[in-house]
PDB file of C-alpha atoms in Angstrom:
ATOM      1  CA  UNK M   1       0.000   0.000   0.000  1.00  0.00           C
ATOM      2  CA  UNK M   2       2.303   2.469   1.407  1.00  0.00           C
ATOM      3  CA  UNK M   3       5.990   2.789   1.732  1.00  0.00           C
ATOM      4  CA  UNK M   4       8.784   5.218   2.574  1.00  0.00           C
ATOM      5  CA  UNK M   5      11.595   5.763   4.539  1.00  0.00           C
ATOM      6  CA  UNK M   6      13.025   7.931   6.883  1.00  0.00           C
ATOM      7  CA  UNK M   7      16.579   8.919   7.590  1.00  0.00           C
ATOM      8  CA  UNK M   8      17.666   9.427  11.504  1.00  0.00           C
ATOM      9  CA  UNK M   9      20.205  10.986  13.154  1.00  0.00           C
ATOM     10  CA  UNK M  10      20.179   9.402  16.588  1.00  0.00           C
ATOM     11  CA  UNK M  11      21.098   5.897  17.884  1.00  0.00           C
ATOM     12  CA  UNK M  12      18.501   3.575  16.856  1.00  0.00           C
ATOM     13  CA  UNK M  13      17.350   2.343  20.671  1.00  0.00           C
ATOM     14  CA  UNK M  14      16.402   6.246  20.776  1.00  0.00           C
ATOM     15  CA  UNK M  15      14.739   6.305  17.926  1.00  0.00           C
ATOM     16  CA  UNK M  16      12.356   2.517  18.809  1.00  0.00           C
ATOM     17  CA  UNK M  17      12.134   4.275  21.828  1.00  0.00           C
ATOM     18  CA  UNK M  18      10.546   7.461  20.625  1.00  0.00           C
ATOM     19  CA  UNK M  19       8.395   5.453  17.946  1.00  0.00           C
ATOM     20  CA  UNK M  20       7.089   2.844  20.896  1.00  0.00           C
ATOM     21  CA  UNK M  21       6.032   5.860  23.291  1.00  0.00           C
ATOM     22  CA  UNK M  22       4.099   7.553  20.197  1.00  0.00           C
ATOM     23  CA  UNK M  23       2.275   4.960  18.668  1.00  0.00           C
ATOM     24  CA  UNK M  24       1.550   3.325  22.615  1.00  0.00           C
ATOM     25  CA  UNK M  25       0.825   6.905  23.950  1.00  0.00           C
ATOM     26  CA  UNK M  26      -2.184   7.146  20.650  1.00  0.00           C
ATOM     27  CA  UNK M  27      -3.357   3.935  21.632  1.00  0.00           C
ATOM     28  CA  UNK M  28      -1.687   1.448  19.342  1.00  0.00           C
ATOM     29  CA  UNK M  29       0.449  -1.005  19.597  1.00  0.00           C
ATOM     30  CA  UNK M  30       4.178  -1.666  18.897  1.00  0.00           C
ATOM     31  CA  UNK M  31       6.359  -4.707  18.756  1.00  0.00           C
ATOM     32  CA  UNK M  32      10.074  -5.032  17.814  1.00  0.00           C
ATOM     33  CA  UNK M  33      13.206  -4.220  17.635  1.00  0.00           C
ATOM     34  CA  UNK M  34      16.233  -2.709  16.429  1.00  0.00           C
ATOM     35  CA  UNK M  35      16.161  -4.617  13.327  1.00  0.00           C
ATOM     36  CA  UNK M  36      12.516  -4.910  12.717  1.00  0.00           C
ATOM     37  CA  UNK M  37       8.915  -5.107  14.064  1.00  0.00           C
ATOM     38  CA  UNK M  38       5.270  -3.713  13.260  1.00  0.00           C
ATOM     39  CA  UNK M  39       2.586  -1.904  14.874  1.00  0.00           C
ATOM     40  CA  UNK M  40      -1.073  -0.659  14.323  1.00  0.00           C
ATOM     41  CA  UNK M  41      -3.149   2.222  15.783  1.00  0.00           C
ATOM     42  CA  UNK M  42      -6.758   2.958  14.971  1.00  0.00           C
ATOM     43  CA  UNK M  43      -8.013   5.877  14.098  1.00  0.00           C
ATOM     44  CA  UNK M  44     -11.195   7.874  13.756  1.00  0.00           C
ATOM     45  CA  UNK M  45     -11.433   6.963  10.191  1.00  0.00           C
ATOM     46  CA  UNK M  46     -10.451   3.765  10.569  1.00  0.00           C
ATOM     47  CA  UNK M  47      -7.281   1.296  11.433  1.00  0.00           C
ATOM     48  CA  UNK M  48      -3.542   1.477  10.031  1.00  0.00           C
ATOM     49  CA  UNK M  49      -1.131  -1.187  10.446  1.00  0.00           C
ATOM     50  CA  UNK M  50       2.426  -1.392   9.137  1.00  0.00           C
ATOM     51  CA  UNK M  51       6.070  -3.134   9.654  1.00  0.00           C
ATOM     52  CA  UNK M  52       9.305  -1.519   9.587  1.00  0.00           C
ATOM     53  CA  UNK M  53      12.952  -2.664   9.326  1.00  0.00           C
ATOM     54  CA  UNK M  54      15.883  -0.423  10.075  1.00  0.00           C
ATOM     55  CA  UNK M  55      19.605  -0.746   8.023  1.00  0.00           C
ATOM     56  CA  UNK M  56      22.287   2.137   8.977  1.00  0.00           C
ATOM     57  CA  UNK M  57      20.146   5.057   9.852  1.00  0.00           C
ATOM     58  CA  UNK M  58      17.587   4.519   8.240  1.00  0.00           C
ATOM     59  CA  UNK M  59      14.033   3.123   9.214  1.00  0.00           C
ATOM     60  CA  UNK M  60      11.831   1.538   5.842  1.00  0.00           C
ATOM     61  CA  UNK M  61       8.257   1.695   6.501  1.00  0.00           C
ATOM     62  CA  UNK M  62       5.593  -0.627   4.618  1.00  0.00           C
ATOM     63  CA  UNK M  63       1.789   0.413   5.566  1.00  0.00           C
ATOM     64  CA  UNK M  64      -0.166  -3.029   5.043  1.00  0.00           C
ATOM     65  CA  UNK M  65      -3.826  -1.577   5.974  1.00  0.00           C
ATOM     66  CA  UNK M  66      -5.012   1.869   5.888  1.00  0.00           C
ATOM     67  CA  UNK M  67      -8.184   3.380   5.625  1.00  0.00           C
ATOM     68  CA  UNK M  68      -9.323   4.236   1.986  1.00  0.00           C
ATOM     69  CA  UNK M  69      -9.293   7.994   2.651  1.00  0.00           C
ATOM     70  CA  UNK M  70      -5.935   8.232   5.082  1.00  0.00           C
ATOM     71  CA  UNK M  71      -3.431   9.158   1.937  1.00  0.00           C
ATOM     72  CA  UNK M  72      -0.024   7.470   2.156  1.00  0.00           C
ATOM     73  CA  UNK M  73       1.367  11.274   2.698  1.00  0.00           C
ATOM     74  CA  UNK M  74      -0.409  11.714   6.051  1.00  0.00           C
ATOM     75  CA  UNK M  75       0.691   8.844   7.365  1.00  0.00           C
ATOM     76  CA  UNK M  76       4.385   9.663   6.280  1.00  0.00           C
ATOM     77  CA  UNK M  77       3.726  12.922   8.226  1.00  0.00           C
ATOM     78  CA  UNK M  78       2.456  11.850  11.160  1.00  0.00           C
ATOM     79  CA  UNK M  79       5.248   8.898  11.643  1.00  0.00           C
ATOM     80  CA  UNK M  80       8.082  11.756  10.540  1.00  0.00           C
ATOM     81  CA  UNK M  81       6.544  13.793  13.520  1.00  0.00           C
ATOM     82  CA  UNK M  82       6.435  10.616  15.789  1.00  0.00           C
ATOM     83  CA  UNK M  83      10.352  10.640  14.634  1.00  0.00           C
ATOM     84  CA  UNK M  84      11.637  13.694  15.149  1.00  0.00           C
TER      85      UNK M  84
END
């Protein structure tokens, strides 16, 4: 459906870290790693769910369910602001 990725600056623990405490902290959920996990959240308009796996610095995100009316860009926006 969606993907993208998103370069970091920080140590990676930092970044899971930041990621876990976002999505948790909306009422999703997150599992993995420093190498690779997923999560979901639901939303108003419906729920998103997605994996991730993280080479180097930077973290490659694959959205496998999203509502029909959630573009791919707002999700990349709202996980960049999760991020940073």
């Amino acid at each position: 459906m969606c993907n993208f990725s998103i370069k970091f600056d920080s140590n990676v623990h930092h970044i899971i870290s930041k990621a876990k405490d976002a999505i948790t902290g909306a009422g999703g959920n997150f599992n993995g790693n420093e190498a690779a996990g997923g999560f979901d959240i639901k939303t108003f308009m419906g729920a998103i769910e997605g994996t991730y796996t993280i080479l180097n610095s930077e973290i490659n995100i694959n959205i496998v369910k999203k509502p029909m009316f959630v573009p791919c860009s707002e999700i990349e926006n709202q996980l960049r602001k999760y991020l940073s």
